[in-house]
Structures are given as structure tokens and as C-alpha cells.
XYZ file of N, CA and C in Angstrom:
588
model
N 0.843 -1.181 0.000
C 0.000 0.000 0.000
C 0.885 1.239 0.000
N 0.612 2.183 -0.881
C 1.420 3.391 -0.971
C 1.067 4.347 0.159
N 2.061 5.042 0.604
C 1.823 6.084 1.590
C 1.518 7.373 0.845
N 0.908 8.287 1.526
C 0.508 9.538 0.888
C 1.710 10.253 0.282
N 2.864 10.217 0.940
C 4.053 10.904 0.424
C 4.564 10.282 -0.871
N 4.175 9.046 -1.166
C 4.631 8.377 -2.380
C 3.746 8.672 -3.591
N 2.609 9.227 -3.356
C 1.690 9.538 -4.452
C 2.116 10.864 -5.056
N 2.475 10.847 -6.312
C 2.971 12.064 -6.955
C 1.872 12.846 -7.659
N 0.880 12.163 -8.140
C -0.209 12.883 -8.798
C -1.523 12.182 -8.507
N -2.532 12.978 -8.426
C -3.873 12.458 -8.185
C -4.667 12.668 -9.458
N -5.200 11.600 -10.036
C -5.958 11.768 -11.276
C -7.224 12.582 -11.026
N -7.563 13.405 -11.994
C -8.780 14.190 -11.900
C -9.930 13.333 -12.399
N -10.952 13.238 -11.594
C -12.121 12.459 -11.966
C -13.307 13.405 -12.027
N -13.921 13.456 -13.199
C -15.104 14.286 -13.331
C -16.276 13.570 -12.695
N -16.995 14.265 -11.838
C -18.154 13.666 -11.192
C -19.239 13.419 -12.224
N -20.007 12.365 -11.989
C -21.065 11.984 -12.938
C -22.134 13.052 -13.048
N -22.320 13.846 -11.987
C -23.366 14.861 -12.027
C -22.867 16.173 -12.629
N -21.644 16.203 -13.153
C -21.106 17.389 -13.792
C -20.713 17.057 -15.233
N -21.677 17.012 -16.143
C -21.354 16.649 -17.520
C -20.505 17.730 -18.181
N -19.777 17.311 -19.176
C -18.984 18.269 -19.934
C -19.913 19.309 -20.544
N -19.404 20.520 -20.710
C -20.217 21.629 -21.204
C -20.871 21.290 -22.541
N -20.108 20.720 -23.442
C -20.643 20.389 -24.767
C -21.772 19.367 -24.661
N -21.584 18.336 -23.825
C -22.635 17.333 -23.639
C -23.867 17.982 -23.029
N -23.643 18.883 -22.087
C -24.762 19.550 -21.438
C -25.562 20.359 -22.451
N -24.853 21.170 -23.244
C -25.541 22.003 -24.222
C -26.241 21.169 -25.278
N -25.624 20.074 -25.661
C -26.194 19.194 -26.676
C -27.407 18.427 -26.153
N -27.335 17.993 -24.908
C -28.353 17.091 -24.402
C -29.425 17.713 -23.549
N -29.325 18.995 -23.268
C -30.312 19.569 -22.369
C -31.307 20.422 -23.137
N -32.490 20.495 -22.599
C -33.512 21.388 -23.121
C -33.949 22.246 -21.957
N -34.599 23.326 -22.251
C -35.024 24.224 -21.188
C -36.499 24.532 -21.376
N -37.284 24.259 -20.348
C -38.667 24.707 -20.313
C -38.663 26.014 -19.539
N -39.387 26.991 -20.013
C -39.405 28.274 -19.324
C -40.833 28.731 -19.128
N -41.002 29.663 -18.228
C -42.319 30.216 -17.981
C -42.224 31.423 -17.082
N -43.363 31.984 -16.761
C -43.429 33.151 -15.887
C -44.443 32.884 -14.794
N -44.136 33.347 -13.597
C -45.092 33.299 -12.503
C -45.883 34.597 -12.527
N -47.163 34.520 -12.244
C -47.977 35.725 -12.198
C -47.471 36.628 -11.086
N -47.366 37.914 -11.372
C -46.775 38.826 -10.389
C -47.618 38.934 -9.129
N -48.905 38.722 -9.224
C -49.756 38.829 -8.053
C -49.881 37.548 -7.253
N -49.269 36.470 -7.727
C -49.437 35.195 -7.034
C -48.544 35.111 -5.811
N -48.974 34.302 -4.861
C -48.181 34.099 -3.654
C -46.862 33.416 -3.983
N -46.839 32.645 -5.063
C -45.600 31.981 -5.466
C -44.551 32.989 -5.899
N -44.984 34.094 -6.472
C -44.027 35.107 -6.908
C -43.268 35.679 -5.717
N -43.883 35.674 -4.543
C -43.180 36.176 -3.356
C -42.167 35.164 -2.841
N -42.369 33.878 -3.110
C -41.435 32.844 -2.667
C -40.280 32.649 -3.633
N -40.545 32.851 -4.886
C -39.532 32.578 -5.902
C -38.538 33.729 -5.989
N -37.286 33.411 -6.330
C -36.296 34.467 -6.469
C -36.605 35.428 -7.615
N -37.336 34.964 -8.622
C -37.764 35.838 -9.710
C -39.079 35.301 -10.255
N -39.746 36.122 -11.089
C -41.028 35.696 -11.634
C -40.868 34.686 -12.757
N -39.719 34.635 -13.381
C -39.513 33.672 -14.458
C -38.918 32.390 -13.893
N -39.162 31.296 -14.575
C -38.609 30.012 -14.148
C -38.127 29.273 -15.384
N -37.198 28.406 -15.159
C -36.672 27.580 -16.246
C -36.328 26.216 -15.688
N -36.494 25.223 -16.504
C -36.179 23.854 -16.109
C -35.294 23.247 -17.181
N -34.142 22.785 -16.775
C -33.235 22.144 -17.719
C -33.434 20.639 -17.648
N -33.674 20.034 -18.782
C -33.844 18.583 -18.846
C -32.640 17.979 -19.562
N -32.126 16.917 -19.010
C -30.949 16.260 -19.569
C -31.296 15.050 -20.440
N -32.402 14.399 -20.135
C -32.707 13.116 -20.775
C -33.939 13.155 -21.670
N -34.685 14.227 -21.630
C -35.896 14.366 -22.439
C -35.750 15.575 -23.339
N -36.328 15.513 -24.529
C -36.313 16.708 -25.367
C -37.505 17.584 -24.986
N -37.576 18.758 -25.585
C -38.603 19.727 -25.196
C -40.017 19.196 -25.450
N -40.222 18.497 -26.553
C -41.541 17.945 -26.864
C -41.951 16.914 -25.817
N -41.029 16.053 -25.433
C -41.311 15.031 -24.418
C -41.577 15.679 -23.060
N -40.776 16.676 -22.713
C -40.966 17.375 -21.440
C -42.322 18.069 -21.408
N -42.682 18.719 -22.514
C -43.989 19.380 -22.583
C -45.129 18.370 -22.503
N -44.948 17.195 -23.097
C -45.980 16.150 -23.034
C -46.208 15.720 -21.590
N -45.130 15.559 -20.828
C -45.273 15.182 -19.417
C -45.915 16.300 -18.605
N -45.545 17.547 -18.890
C -46.143 18.680 -18.184
C -47.648 18.712 -18.434
N -48.041 18.523 -19.685
C -49.460 18.510 -20.040
C -50.170 17.317 -19.409
N -49.510 16.177 -19.378
C -50.097 14.992 -18.745
C -50.373 15.267 -17.272
N -49.434 15.898 -16.588
C -49.628 16.234 -15.173
C -50.814 17.174 -14.996
N -50.960 18.129 -15.903
C -52.077 19.074 -15.806
C -53.418 18.388 -16.033
N -53.433 17.347 -16.880
C -54.677 16.611 -17.114
C -54.977 15.644 -15.966
N -53.937 15.032 -15.403
C -54.151 14.093 -14.298
C -54.567 14.804 -13.018
N -53.953 15.935 -12.750
C -54.200 16.675 -11.509
C -54.469 18.137 -11.826
N -55.663 18.410 -12.386
C -55.970 19.805 -12.705
C -56.220 20.599 -11.424
N -55.510 21.672 -11.269
C -55.680 22.551 -10.115
C -55.876 23.960 -10.641
N -56.967 24.549 -10.244
C -57.300 25.879 -10.732
C -56.173 26.856 -10.401
N -55.714 27.527 -11.403
C -54.706 28.584 -11.277
C -53.341 28.116 -10.782
N -53.081 26.804 -10.775
C -51.748 26.356 -10.360
C -50.761 26.695 -11.473
N -49.702 27.406 -11.145
C -48.729 27.794 -12.171
C -47.983 26.593 -12.755
N -47.568 26.736 -13.992
C -46.802 25.675 -14.648
C -45.486 25.402 -13.930
N -44.980 26.366 -13.179
C -43.721 26.161 -12.443
C -43.845 24.981 -11.485
N -45.020 24.777 -10.918
C -45.217 23.642 -10.008
C -45.325 22.352 -10.814
N -46.081 22.388 -11.911
C -46.181 21.197 -12.761
C -44.818 20.814 -13.337
N -43.967 21.799 -13.559
C -42.634 21.528 -14.109
C -41.782 20.704 -13.148
N -42.138 20.708 -11.867
C -41.395 19.883 -10.908
C -41.540 18.395 -11.246
N -42.698 18.003 -11.784
C -42.865 16.616 -12.238
C -41.900 16.324 -13.380
N -41.815 17.243 -14.331
C -40.921 17.044 -15.473
C -39.483 16.902 -14.978
N -39.105 17.733 -14.040
C -37.747 17.662 -13.474
C -37.487 16.283 -12.872
N -38.427 15.794 -12.076
C -38.250 14.495 -11.421
C -38.283 13.340 -12.421
N -39.168 13.422 -13.411
C -39.216 12.366 -14.423
C -37.959 12.388 -15.291
N -37.452 13.576 -15.579
C -36.209 13.671 -16.342
C -35.069 13.006 -15.575
N -35.003 13.245 -14.279
C -33.964 12.602 -13.459
C -34.135 11.086 -13.478
N -35.380 10.619 -13.406
C -35.638 9.173 -13.434
C -35.239 8.570 -14.778
N -35.294 9.378 -15.829
C -34.938 8.893 -17.169
C -33.438 8.701 -17.349
N -32.652 8.967 -16.334
C -31.225 8.623 -16.380
C -31.090 7.107 -16.477
N -32.086 6.401 -15.945
C -32.153 4.946 -16.063
C -32.743 4.616 -17.436
N -32.035 3.823 -18.213
C -32.451 3.511 -19.586
C -33.825 2.850 -19.650
N -34.133 1.977 -18.699
C -35.433 1.295 -18.693
C -36.562 2.292 -18.465
N -36.366 3.200 -17.521
C -37.385 4.214 -17.246
C -37.544 5.141 -18.439
N -36.433 5.528 -19.036
C -36.515 6.416 -20.199
C -37.305 5.753 -21.319
N -37.064 4.479 -21.570
C -37.804 3.781 -22.624
C -39.287 3.701 -22.281
N -39.605 3.463 -21.013
C -40.997 3.437 -20.559
C -41.669 4.774 -20.850
N -40.982 5.862 -20.537
C -41.532 7.202 -20.757
C -41.682 7.491 -22.250
N -40.665 7.195 -23.020
C -40.740 7.453 -24.466
C -41.854 6.646 -25.124
N -41.989 5.377 -24.731
C -43.069 4.540 -25.271
C -44.435 5.075 -24.845
N -44.539 5.527 -23.601
C -45.806 6.072 -23.110
C -46.209 7.330 -23.849
N -45.259 8.214 -24.070
C -45.548 9.442 -24.813
C -45.931 9.101 -26.254
N -45.273 8.125 -26.843
C -45.623 7.688 -28.204
C -47.058 7.163 -28.243
N -47.474 6.424 -27.212
C -48.857 5.922 -27.161
C -49.853 7.066 -27.023
N -49.491 8.087 -26.233
C -50.375 9.253 -26.105
C -50.533 9.936 -27.462
N -49.438 10.082 -28.180
C -49.504 10.687 -29.512
C -50.322 9.825 -30.467
N -50.132 8.516 -30.414
C -50.888 7.615 -31.292
C -52.382 7.678 -30.987
N -52.726 7.778 -29.714
C -54.138 7.818 -29.315
C -54.815 9.122 -29.708
N -54.017 10.144 -29.985
C -54.579 11.440 -30.379
C -54.153 11.816 -31.800
N -54.009 10.812 -32.652
C -53.643 10.988 -34.058
C -52.361 11.816 -34.216
N -51.397 11.539 -33.361
C -50.089 12.190 -33.457
C -50.027 13.600 -32.925
N -51.059 14.007 -32.202
C -51.110 15.403 -31.765
C -51.498 15.531 -30.294
N -50.797 14.841 -29.405
C -51.129 14.887 -27.973
C -51.162 16.327 -27.460
N -50.176 17.118 -27.798
C -50.070 18.472 -27.252
C -51.177 19.400 -27.739
N -51.695 19.154 -28.937
C -52.706 20.056 -29.492
C -54.108 19.449 -29.515
N -54.252 18.229 -29.069
C -55.577 17.588 -29.038
C -56.463 18.290 -28.017
N -57.754 18.134 -28.186
C -58.682 18.735 -27.231
C -58.501 18.075 -25.865
N -58.900 18.786 -24.843
C -58.783 18.242 -23.489
C -59.551 16.929 -23.361
N -60.717 16.838 -23.989
C -61.516 15.611 -23.928
C -60.756 14.430 -24.541
N -60.089 14.653 -25.675
C -59.314 13.576 -26.303
C -58.101 13.201 -25.450
N -57.483 14.183 -24.832
C -56.336 13.903 -23.966
C -56.763 13.063 -22.766
N -57.865 13.437 -22.154
C -58.361 12.691 -20.993
C -58.750 11.274 -21.407
N -59.396 11.129 -22.564
C -59.765 9.791 -23.048
C -58.517 8.936 -23.278
N -57.468 9.526 -23.830
C -56.217 8.785 -24.055
C -55.615 8.342 -22.726
N -55.669 9.210 -21.735
C -55.130 8.863 -20.413
C -55.958 7.765 -19.752
N -57.277 7.856 -19.864
C -58.133 6.820 -19.263
C -57.855 5.453 -19.875
N -57.578 5.427 -21.167
C -57.289 4.158 -21.837
C -55.968 3.554 -21.363
N -55.109 4.367 -20.771
C -53.785 3.899 -20.329
C -53.685 3.710 -18.816
N -54.783 3.866 -18.096
C -54.739 3.869 -16.626
C -54.018 2.677 -16.002
N -54.117 1.524 -16.594
C -53.519 0.331 -15.980
C -52.081 0.075 -16.444
N -51.575 0.891 -17.337
C -50.234 0.660 -17.885
C -49.141 1.210 -16.972
N -47.973 0.590 -16.975
C -46.869 1.017 -16.105
C -46.460 2.481 -16.298
N -46.486 2.978 -17.531
C -46.144 4.381 -17.783
C -47.085 5.304 -17.029
N -48.382 5.054 -17.176
C -49.378 5.879 -16.500
C -49.161 5.831 -14.990
N -48.982 4.636 -14.455
C -48.796 4.471 -13.011
C -47.535 5.188 -12.523
N -46.478 5.125 -13.305
C -45.220 5.787 -12.943
C -45.415 7.297 -12.866
N -46.012 7.861 -13.894
C -46.209 9.312 -13.931
C -47.221 9.737 -12.872
N -48.312 8.995 -12.732
C -49.322 9.344 -11.728
C -48.721 9.339 -10.329
N -47.964 8.306 -10.009
C -47.345 8.227 -8.689
C -46.350 9.344 -8.451
N -45.561 9.666 -9.471
C -44.583 10.745 -9.317
C -45.272 12.094 -9.211
N -46.426 12.240 -9.872
C -47.190 13.494 -9.775
C -47.537 13.818 -8.331
N -47.980 12.820 -7.606
C -48.389 13.047 -6.221
C -47.236 13.642 -5.424
N -46.064 13.063 -5.568
C -44.905 13.566 -4.833
C -44.425 14.904 -5.377
N -44.286 14.992 -6.670
C -43.718 16.198 -7.270
C -44.625 17.412 -7.116
N -45.919 17.206 -7.269
C -46.835 18.344 -7.251
C -47.247 18.782 -5.859
N -47.345 17.852 -4.941
C -47.952 18.210 -3.664
C -47.016 18.160 -2.472
N -45.789 17.738 -2.648
C -44.854 17.683 -1.526
C -43.725 18.686 -1.745
N -44.092 19.952 -1.862
C -43.086 20.998 -2.036
C -43.637 22.337 -1.566
N -42.742 23.227 -1.252
C -43.124 24.522 -0.690
C -43.941 25.373 -1.661
N -43.673 25.280 -2.955
C -44.453 26.062 -3.921
C -45.918 25.634 -3.921
N -46.158 24.325 -3.872
C -47.540 23.840 -3.815
C -48.186 24.242 -2.499
N -47.440 24.127 -1.408
C -47.980 24.540 -0.110
C -48.438 25.996 -0.180
N -47.614 26.849 -0.757
C -47.967 28.266 -0.854
C -49.182 28.463 -1.749
N -49.254 27.722 -2.849
C -50.386 27.854 -3.769
C -51.701 27.521 -3.070
N -51.702 26.465 -2.270
C -52.924 26.034 -1.605
C -53.153 26.725 -0.265
N -52.188 27.505 0.209
C -52.330 28.165 1.500
C -52.042 27.245 2.667
N -51.397 26.130 2.412
C -51.051 25.164 3.454
C -49.704 25.548 4.040
N -49.602 25.531 5.348
C -48.378 25.976 6.006
C -47.292 24.916 6.031
N -47.606 23.700 5.649
C -46.606 22.639 5.681
C -46.508 22.010 7.057
N -45.457 21.239 7.261
C -45.284 20.567 8.545
C -45.053 21.605 9.640
N -45.481 21.294 10.838
C -45.307 22.238 11.944
C -44.461 21.674 13.071
N -43.977 20.451 12.920
C -43.145 19.869 13.963
C -41.957 20.777 14.275
N -41.311 21.280 13.224
C -40.139 22.131 13.425
C -40.502 23.494 14.004
N -41.792 23.816 14.030
C -42.249 25.102 14.562
C -42.958 24.937 15.897
N -42.819 23.780 16.525
C -43.414 23.565 17.836
C -44.613 22.651 17.845
N -45.050 22.167 16.706
C -46.168 21.236 16.650
C -47.514 21.926 16.532
N -48.552 21.104 16.359
C -49.895 21.635 16.160
C -50.478 22.249 17.425
N -50.102 21.736 18.582
C -50.655 22.310 19.805
C -50.253 23.762 19.951
N -49.015 24.067 19.610
C -48.541 25.442 19.706
C -49.106 26.335 18.618
N -49.440 25.797 17.491
C -49.938 26.594 16.374
C -51.451 26.493 16.237
N -52.012 25.420 16.737
C -53.461 25.272 16.710
C -54.005 24.896 15.351
N -55.253 24.482 15.359
C -55.942 24.169 14.115
C -56.858 25.318 13.712
N -56.878 26.366 14.500
C -57.798 27.466 14.234
C -57.259 28.448 13.194
N -56.074 28.185 12.660
C -55.520 29.094 11.663
C -55.550 28.504 10.251
N -56.390 27.513 10.048
C -56.476 26.894 8.722
C -57.226 27.822 7.769
N -56.500 28.437 6.881
C -57.148 29.300 5.895
C -57.350 28.573 4.573
N -56.798 27.376 4.463
C -56.880 26.654 3.200
C -58.048 25.673 3.167
N -58.810 25.561 4.266
C -60.001 24.717 4.309
C -61.196 25.563 4.720
N -62.401 25.164 4.304
C -63.579 25.903 4.766
C -63.751 25.713 6.273
N -64.361 26.692 6.913
C -64.593 26.591 8.354
C -65.568 25.456 8.646
N -65.241 24.615 9.629
C -66.157 23.533 9.997
C -67.324 24.103 10.803
N -68.419 23.342 10.896
C -69.525 23.817 11.732
C -69.073 23.864 13.196
N -69.670 24.712 13.971
C -69.305 24.876 15.388
C -69.414 23.559 16.147
N -70.393 22.725 15.802
C -70.578 21.447 16.499
C -69.417 20.485 16.265
N -68.673 20.671 15.200
C -67.542 19.793 14.907
C -66.285 20.207 15.662
N -66.331 21.361 16.299
C -65.152 21.876 17.000
C -65.511 22.274 18.427
N -65.699 21.291 19.299
C -66.029 21.650 20.682
C -64.869 22.403 21.326
N -65.187 23.198 22.305
C -64.147 23.991 22.962
C -63.211 23.083 23.752
N -61.981 23.507 23.873
C -60.964 22.762 24.603
C -60.816 23.395 25.975
N -60.861 22.558 27.014
C -60.702 23.082 28.367
C -59.225 23.135 28.697
N -58.805 24.221 29.286
C -57.387 24.388 29.624
C -57.028 23.656 30.881
């Protein structure tokens, strides 16, 4: 075994998560958008514009997934920046060749079901295409990732008015349930008074 003093040079190893600039420029696409200036998300974000760089999907594929998320989980006035989180996570999952093929085949089926025009098909045709695929692994993969990507993040919490976890802020007893602005007020009979 060599001692440290015997090592004359240390080979430089490029980390796998730092692709060469040329590969990055060649293989990445960017989805962009704007947050509405009056939205609560605009106050959380560093700027009103957003961009998502994809390494494993092209722009058409990324847009297809974004649209799929919007059809699976339609939320009134939810900005595309939140839906783009699904694309980001699916793009990362596509680093695995099997997952990437699953996604590419699934998007191809969506296009085939809408006569080659998934992105421009009517909402009714898009929903019908998705319903026909409900039991397929592609649909299940995207649907499952949607739940995590769309609803387990601070941007979604802000959109819905949910404060997020409170354990780090002292728990629910310290914050109470009386400050829920994201749910309708329950009837008085459902909330008996608490004795101190």
C-alpha cells in the first residue's frame, strides 16, 4: 500500500453529475415560464420567471409530461412552475435507460391515441387517451410521481395556503388548528371547545 508521500499525482475524476459543457448544451432542453406577479408563489420565488433544464428528455417530451400532469391533476390557477417539478423528477428518473424507454413509449402511445397530436388535441381527447392507459406502467409511474412532485413541495404549499409541517415550529398544539385558511370553516358542532 502506498503512503501519501509516495503519491505524486492524483488523477482528476469528473463527477457523474457534472457533464462536460458540450454534452450539457447538446443534451439539455429548457422549459421556461413566468409566474404571475400577483401570485403568492411570486413572493417565494427568487424571480417571476422560471426555467427547467432537462438532460434526458427533449422539449416535446418534457412538454408532453407537463401537459399529462395538468390533465391528471388539474388545479385551478396552479402555475406551470409547479407542474414543471414533475418534469424535473421524471427527467432525473430517465437517467435509467429502462425508465426512459418506458416514458418514451408512453408518450408515443399518447400521440398515437390522439392521431399524433397529444399536445394540441382537445382536453376531452387527452383525458380519453389517459383513461385508456390507466392500468399501464407508464401511467402508473407518472401518476405516482405526480403526487410527490406536485404536492410535496413549498411552492404547492404556498399555492394552496397550506403551512406545511409544523413539527419544526413547535407542533400543532402550539400553532393550533384554528388558523387553517386553506379549508372551509367547519360547523361549530364539529369543533367543541378545549378546556385548559
